[in-house]
Coordinates of C-alpha atoms (C1' of nucleotides) in Angstrom, one line a residue:
Chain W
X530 CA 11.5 4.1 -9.4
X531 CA 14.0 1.6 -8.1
X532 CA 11.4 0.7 -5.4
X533 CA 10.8 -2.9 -7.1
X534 CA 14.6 -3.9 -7.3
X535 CA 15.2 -2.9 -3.6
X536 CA 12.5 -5.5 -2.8
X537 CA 13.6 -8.1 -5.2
X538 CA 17.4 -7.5 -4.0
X539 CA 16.1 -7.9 0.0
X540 CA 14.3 -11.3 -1.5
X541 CA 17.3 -13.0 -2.6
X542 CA 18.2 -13.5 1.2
X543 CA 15.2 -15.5 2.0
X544 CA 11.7 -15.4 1.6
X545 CA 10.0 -12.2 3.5
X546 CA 6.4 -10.9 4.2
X547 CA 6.1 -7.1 3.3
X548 CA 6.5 -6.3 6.9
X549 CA 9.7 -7.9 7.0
X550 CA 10.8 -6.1 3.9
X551 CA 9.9 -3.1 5.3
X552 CA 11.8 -3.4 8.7
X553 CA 14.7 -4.4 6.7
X554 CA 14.2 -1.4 4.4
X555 CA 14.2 0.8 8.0
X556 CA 17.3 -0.5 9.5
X557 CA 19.8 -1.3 6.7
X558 CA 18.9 0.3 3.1
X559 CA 17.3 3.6 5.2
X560 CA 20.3 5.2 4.7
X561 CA 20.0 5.6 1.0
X562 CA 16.4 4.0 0.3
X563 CA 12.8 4.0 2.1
X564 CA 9.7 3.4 1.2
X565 CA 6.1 3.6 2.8
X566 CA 4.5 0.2 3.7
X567 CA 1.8 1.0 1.5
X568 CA 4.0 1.6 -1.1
X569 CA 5.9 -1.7 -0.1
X570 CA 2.4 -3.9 -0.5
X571 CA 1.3 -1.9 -3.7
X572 CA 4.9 -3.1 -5.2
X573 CA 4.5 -6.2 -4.4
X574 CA 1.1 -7.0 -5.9
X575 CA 2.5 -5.6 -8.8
X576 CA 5.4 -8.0 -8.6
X577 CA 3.5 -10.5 -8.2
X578 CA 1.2 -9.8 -11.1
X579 CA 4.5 -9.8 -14.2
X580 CA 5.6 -13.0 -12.7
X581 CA 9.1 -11.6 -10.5
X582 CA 7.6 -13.2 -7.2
X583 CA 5.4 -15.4 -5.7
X584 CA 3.8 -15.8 -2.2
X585 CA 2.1 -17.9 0.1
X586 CA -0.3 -17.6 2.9
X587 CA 1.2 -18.7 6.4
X588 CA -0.5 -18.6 10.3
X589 CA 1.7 -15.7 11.6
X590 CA 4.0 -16.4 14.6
X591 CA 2.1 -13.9 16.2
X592 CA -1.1 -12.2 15.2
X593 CA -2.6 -12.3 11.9
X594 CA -1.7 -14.1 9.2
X595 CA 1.3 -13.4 6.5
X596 CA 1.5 -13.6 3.2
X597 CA 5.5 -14.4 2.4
X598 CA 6.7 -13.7 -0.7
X599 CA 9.6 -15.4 -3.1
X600 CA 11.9 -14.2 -5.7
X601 CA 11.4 -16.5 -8.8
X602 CA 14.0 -17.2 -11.7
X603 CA 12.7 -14.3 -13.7
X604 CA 12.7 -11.7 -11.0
X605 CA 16.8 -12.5 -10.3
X606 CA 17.2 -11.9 -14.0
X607 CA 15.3 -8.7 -14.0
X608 CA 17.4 -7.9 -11.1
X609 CA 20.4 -8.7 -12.1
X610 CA 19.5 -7.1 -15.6
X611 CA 19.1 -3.9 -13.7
X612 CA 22.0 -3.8 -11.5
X613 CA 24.1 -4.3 -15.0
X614 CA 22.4 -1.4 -16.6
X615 CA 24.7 1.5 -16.2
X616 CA 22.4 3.9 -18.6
X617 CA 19.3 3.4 -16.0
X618 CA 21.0 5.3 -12.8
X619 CA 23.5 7.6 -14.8
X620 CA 21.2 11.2 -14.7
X621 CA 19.6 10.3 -11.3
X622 CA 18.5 13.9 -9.8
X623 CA 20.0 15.2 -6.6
X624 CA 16.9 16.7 -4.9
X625 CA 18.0 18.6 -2.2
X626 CA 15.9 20.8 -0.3
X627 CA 18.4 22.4 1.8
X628 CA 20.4 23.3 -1.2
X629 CA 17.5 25.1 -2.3
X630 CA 16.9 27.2 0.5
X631 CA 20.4 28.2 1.0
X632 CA 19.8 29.3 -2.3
X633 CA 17.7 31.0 -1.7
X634 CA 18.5 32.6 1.0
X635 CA 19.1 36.6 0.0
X636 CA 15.8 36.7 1.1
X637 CA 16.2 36.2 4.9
X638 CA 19.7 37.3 4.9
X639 CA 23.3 36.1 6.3
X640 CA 22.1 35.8 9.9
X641 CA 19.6 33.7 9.2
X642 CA 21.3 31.1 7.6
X643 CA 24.2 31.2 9.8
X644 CA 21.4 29.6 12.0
X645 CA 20.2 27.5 9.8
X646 CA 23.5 26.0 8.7
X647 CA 24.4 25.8 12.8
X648 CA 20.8 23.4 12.9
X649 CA 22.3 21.8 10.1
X650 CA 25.4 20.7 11.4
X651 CA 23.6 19.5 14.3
X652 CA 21.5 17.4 12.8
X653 CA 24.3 16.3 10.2
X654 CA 26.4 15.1 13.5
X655 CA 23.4 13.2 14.8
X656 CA 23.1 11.5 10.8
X657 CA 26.6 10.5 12.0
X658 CA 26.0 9.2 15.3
X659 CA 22.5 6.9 13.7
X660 CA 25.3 6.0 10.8
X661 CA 27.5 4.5 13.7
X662 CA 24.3 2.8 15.1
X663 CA 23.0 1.2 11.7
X664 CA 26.8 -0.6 11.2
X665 CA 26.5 -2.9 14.4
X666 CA 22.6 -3.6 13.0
X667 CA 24.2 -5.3 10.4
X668 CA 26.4 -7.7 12.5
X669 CA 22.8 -8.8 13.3
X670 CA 21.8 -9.5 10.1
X671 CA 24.9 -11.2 9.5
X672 CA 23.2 -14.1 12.2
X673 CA 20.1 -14.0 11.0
X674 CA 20.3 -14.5 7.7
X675 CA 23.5 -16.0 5.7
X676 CA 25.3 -13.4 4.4
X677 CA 29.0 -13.9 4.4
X678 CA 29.2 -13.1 0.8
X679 CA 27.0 -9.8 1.0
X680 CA 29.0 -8.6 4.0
X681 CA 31.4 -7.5 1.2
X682 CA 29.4 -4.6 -0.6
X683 CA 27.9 -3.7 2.5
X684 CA 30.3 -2.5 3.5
X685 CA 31.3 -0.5 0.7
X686 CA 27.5 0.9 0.6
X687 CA 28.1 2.2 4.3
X688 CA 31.2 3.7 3.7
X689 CA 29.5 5.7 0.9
X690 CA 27.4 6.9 4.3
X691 CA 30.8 8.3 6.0
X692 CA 32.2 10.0 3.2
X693 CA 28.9 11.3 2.5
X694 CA 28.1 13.2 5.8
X695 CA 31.8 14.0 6.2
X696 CA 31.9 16.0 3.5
X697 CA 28.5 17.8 4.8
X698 CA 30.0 18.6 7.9
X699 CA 32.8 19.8 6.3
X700 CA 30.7 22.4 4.2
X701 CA 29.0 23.3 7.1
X702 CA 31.4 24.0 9.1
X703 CA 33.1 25.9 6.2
X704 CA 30.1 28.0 5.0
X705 CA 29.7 29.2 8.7
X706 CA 33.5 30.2 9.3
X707 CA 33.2 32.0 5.9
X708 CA 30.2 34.0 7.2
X709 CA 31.8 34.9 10.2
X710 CA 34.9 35.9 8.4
X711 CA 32.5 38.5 6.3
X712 CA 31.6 39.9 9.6
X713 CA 28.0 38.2 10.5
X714 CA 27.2 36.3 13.1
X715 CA 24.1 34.0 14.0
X716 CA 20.6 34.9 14.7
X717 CA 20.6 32.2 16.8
Chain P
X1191 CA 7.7 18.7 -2.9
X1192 CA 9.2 22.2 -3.1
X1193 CA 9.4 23.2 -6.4
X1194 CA 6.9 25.6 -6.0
X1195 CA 9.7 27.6 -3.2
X1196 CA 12.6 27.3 -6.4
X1197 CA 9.7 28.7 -8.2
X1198 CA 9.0 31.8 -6.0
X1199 CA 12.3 32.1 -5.3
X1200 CA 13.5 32.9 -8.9
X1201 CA 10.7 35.0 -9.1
X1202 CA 12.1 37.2 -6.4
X1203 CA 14.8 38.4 -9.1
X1204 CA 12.8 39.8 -11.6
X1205 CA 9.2 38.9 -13.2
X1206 CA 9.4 36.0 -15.6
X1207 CA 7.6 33.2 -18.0
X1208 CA 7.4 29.6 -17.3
X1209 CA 9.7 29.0 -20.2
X1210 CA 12.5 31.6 -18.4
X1211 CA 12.5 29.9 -15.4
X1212 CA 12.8 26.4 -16.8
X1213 CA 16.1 27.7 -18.5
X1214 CA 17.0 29.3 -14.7
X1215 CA 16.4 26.1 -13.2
X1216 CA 18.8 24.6 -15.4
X1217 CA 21.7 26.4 -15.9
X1218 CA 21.5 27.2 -12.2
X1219 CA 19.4 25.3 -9.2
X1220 CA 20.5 22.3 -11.4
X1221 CA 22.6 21.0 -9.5
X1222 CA 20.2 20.2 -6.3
X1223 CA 16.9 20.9 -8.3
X1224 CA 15.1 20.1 -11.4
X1225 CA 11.9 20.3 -13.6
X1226 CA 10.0 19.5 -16.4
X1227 CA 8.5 22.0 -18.0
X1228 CA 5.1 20.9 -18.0
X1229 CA 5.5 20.4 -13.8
X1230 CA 6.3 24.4 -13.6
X1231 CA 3.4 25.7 -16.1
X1232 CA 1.4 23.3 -13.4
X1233 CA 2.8 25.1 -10.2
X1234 CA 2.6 28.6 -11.8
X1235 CA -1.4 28.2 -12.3
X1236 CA -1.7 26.4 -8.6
X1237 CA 0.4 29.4 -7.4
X1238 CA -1.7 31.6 -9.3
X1239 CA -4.9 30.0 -8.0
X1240 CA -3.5 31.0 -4.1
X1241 CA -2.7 34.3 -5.0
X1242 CA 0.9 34.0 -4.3
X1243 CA 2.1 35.2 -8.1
X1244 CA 0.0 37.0 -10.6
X1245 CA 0.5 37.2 -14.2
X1246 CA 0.3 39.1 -17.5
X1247 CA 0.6 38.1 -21.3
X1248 CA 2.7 40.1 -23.2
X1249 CA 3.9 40.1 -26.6
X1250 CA 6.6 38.1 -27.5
X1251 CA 10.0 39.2 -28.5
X1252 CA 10.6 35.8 -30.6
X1253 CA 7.3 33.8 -31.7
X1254 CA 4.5 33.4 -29.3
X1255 CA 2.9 35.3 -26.2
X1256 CA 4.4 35.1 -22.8
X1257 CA 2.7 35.2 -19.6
X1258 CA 5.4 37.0 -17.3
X1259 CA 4.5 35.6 -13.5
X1260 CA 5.6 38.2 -10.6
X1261 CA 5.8 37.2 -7.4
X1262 CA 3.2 39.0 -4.7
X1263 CA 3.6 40.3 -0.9
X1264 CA 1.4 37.0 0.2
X1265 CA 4.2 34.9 -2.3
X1266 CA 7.4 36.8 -0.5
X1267 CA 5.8 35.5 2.7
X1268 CA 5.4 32.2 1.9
X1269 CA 8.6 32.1 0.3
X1270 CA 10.3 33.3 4.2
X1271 CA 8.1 31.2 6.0
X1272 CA 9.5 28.3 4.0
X1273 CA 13.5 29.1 4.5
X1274 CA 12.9 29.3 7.9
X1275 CA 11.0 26.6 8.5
X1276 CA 13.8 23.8 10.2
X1277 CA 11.6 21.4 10.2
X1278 CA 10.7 20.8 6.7
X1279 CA 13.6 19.8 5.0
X1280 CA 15.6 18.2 8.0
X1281 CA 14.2 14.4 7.2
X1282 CA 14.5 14.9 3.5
X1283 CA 15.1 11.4 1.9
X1284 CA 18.2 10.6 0.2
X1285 CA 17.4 8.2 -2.3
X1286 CA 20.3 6.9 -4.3
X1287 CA 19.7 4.6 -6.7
X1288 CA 23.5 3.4 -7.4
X1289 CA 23.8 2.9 -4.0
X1290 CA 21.1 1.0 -3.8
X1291 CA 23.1 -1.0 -6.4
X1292 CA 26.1 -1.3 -4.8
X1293 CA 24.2 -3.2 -1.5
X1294 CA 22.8 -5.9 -4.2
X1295 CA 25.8 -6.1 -6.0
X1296 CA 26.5 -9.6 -4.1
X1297 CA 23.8 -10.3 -7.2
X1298 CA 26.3 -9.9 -9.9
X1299 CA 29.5 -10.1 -7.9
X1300 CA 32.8 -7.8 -6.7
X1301 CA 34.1 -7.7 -10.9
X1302 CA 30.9 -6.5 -12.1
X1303 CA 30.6 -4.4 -9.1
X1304 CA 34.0 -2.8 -9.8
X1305 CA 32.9 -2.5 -13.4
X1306 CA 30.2 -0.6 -12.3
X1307 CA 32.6 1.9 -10.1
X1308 CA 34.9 2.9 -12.7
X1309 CA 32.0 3.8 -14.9
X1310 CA 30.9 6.2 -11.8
X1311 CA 34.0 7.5 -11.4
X1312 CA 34.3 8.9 -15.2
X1313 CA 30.5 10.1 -14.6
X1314 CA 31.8 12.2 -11.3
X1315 CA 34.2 13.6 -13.1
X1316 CA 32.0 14.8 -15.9
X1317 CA 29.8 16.0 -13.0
X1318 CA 33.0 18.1 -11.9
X1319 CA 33.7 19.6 -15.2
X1320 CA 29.9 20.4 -15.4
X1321 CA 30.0 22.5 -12.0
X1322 CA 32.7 24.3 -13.0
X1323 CA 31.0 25.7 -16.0
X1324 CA 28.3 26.3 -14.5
X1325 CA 30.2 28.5 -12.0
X1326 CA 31.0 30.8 -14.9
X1327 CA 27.4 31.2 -15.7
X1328 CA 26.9 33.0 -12.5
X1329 CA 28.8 35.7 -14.1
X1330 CA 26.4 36.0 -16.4
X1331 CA 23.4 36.3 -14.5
X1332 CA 25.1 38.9 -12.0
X1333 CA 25.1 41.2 -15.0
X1334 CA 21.3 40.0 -16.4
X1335 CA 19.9 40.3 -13.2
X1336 CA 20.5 42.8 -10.2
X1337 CA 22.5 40.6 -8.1
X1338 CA 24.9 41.5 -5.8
X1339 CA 23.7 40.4 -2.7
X1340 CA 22.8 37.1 -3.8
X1341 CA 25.9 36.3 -4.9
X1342 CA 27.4 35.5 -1.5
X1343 CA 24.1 32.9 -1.2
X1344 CA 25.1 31.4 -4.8
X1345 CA 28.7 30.8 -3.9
X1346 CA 27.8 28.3 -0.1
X1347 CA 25.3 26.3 -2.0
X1348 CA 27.6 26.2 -5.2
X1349 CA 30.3 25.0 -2.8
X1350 CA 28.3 22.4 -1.3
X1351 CA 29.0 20.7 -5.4
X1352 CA 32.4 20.4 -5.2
X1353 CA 32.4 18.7 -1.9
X1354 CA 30.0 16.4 -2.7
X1355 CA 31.5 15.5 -5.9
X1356 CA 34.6 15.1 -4.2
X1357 CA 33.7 12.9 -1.7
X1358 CA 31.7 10.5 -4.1
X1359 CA 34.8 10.2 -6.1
X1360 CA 37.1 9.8 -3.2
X1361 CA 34.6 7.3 -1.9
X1362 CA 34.9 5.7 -5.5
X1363 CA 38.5 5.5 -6.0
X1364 CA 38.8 4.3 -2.4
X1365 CA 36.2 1.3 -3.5
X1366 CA 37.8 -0.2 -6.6
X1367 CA 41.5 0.3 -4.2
X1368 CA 39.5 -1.9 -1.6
X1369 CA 38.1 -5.1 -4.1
X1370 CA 41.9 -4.4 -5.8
X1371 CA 43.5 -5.0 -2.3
X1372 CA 41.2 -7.9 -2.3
X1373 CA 42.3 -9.0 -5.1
X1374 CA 39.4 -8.8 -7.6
X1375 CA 40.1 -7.1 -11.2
X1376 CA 37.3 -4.7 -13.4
X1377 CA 35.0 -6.7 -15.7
X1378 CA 35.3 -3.9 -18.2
Chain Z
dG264 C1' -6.2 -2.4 31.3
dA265 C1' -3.4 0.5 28.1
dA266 C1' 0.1 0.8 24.8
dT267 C1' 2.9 -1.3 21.6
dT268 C1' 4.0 -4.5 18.1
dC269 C1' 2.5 -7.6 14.4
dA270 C1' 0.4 -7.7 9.9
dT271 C1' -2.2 -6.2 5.8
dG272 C1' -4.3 -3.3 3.3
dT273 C1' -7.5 0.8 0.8
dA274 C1' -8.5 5.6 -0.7
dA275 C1' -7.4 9.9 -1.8
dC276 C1' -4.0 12.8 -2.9
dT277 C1' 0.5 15.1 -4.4
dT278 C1' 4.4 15.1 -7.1
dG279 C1' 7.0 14.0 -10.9
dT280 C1' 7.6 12.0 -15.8
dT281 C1' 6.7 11.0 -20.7
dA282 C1' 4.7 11.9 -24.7
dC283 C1' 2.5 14.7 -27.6
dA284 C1' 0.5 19.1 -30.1
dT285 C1' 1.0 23.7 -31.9
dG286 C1' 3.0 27.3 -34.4
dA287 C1' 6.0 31.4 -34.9
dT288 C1' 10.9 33.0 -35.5
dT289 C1' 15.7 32.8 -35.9
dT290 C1' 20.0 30.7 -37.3
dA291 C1' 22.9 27.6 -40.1
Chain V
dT1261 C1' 15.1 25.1 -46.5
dA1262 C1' 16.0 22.5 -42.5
dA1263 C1' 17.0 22.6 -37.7
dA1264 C1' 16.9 24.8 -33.5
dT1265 C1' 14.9 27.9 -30.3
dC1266 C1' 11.0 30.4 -28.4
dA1267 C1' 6.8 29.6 -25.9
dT1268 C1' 2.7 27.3 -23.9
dG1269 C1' 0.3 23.8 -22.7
dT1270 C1' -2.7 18.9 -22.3
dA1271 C1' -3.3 14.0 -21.2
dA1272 C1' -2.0 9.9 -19.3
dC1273 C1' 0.7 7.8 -16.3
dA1274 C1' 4.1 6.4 -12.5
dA1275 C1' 5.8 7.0 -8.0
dG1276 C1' 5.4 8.5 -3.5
dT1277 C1' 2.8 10.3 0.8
dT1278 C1' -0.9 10.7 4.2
dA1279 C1' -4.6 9.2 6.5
dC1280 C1' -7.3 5.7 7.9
dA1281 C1' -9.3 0.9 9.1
dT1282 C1' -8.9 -3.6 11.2
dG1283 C1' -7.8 -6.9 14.7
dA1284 C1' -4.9 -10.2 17.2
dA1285 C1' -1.0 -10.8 20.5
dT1286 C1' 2.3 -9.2 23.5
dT1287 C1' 4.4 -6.4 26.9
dC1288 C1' 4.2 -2.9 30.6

DNA sequence: GAATTCATGTAACTTGTTACATGATTTA
DNA sequence: TAAATCATGTAACAAGTTACATGAATTC
């Protein structure tokens, strides 16, 4: 969906090659955004085609060539456009598959997702611990690109991170006191 | 992805139509899980196809036909091999488009930005309201359906709303408090 | 000399969305 | 009698994933 404005927004820092953009994509944006690489170069083709970017050719620093690509004047405005809209993102759907099978989950019974939420709350500790990691990546970034001004809502975007796998653990660890409380106990 | 589990899954309650479980799907899974109609008439032949539900056509009580899908031994199996497969769902993506929006807001700047957060707020708290009528619905399906034991399952995934709604509007209230203490005021 | 990183892409596929068509019955 | 609900579907498209191919440069 919003694959296009992600690339557009990581374009207004400087002119990248769809490796670049897909690093970047990895190590800041992962969090709440990813995309595949082929996915990255299909995007930007299509970009290129309506006019939002343009690229060059240059010898790559090392191996094979690159083709770097620019935001133009009517790619900010489509951005910008975007980020203003407030009707586009309003019904986004909350996939979640874990939801789903807890859900679902008459049909392997309270032990079993006692053990499931314990892998869970594992997993959503670890989220916490890569969380951590990600924040001192962007100290990096600050360097290498010029982003005093961005710092700002990056912030804010992270913290969205904390509160968000906060509140899982929370759950977690709630949902698995309450099934003790009823008596079970894990599978595990 | 796994529409085809939420699929076999609310088949494990009773036999049903493609046009039942689209009404299912949203008055209940909705929360974490959604689908068009034509995507489950889709699943229910490819599901068909691999023997995992079989179905009839009986008359209908208002207007048309139906064809009433049950779910099979082979489709109970798949359905259990699925919830307790960890693996799956533990790198699920978490794409979130506003997110997304917030990390590019430099684009628009910290008014727009907090513009764009009290809007979120009002939707989160719409998106509260909604839960809670949808908690009453449950009700109502433990007396259609035979439900007793599944109501335990309902309640932890149910649950898992009202944290996360609460955390994205603590996260949002903290936010516009943050660009206040900065001292930027709303757009709106 | 082997593995990893740099760098770009194509092809085939799956999943999800949008728009449309049909026609009966029930409710306002 | 008009609108909403019941009920099933097709077609075309958009978005995302997986697998693969290529080949140079760097690091171990």
């Amino acid at each position: 969906m919003s694959l296009r404005f992600g690339l557009l927004g990581l374009l207004t820092y400087c002119p990248m090659a769809g490796y670049d953009l897909k690093k970047i994509f990895e190590d800041s944006v992962n969090y709440f955004w990813s995309a595949q690489t082929s996915q990255i170069y299909r995007e930007l083709k299509l970009l290129e085609s309506s006019g939002h970017v343009t690229s060059v050719v240059e010898p790559g620093s090392a191996g094979p060539n690159k083709r770097v690509y620019s935001i133009t004047e009517s790619g900010r405005q489509e951005l910008r456009a975007w980020l203003l809209d407030t009707e586009a993102d309003i019904q986004e759907d909350n996939k979640n598959e874990f939801l789903l099978k807890v859900f679902l989950s008459s049909n392997i019974g309270p032990q079993e997702l006692m053990g499931l939420l314990e892998k869970r709350l594992e997993k959503y500790k670890k989220d916490l611990d890569r969380l951590l990691s990600s924040q001192s990546k962007v100290a990096e970034y600050k360097d290498r690109f010029d982003v005093e001004r961005e710092l700002l809502f990056w912030k804010i975007s992270m913290n969205r991170g904390f509160h968000d796998i906060q509140s899982h653990i929370r759950w977690a660890e709630e949902s698995i006191e309450f099934l003790k409380s009823l008596g079970f106990s894990s599978s595990q």
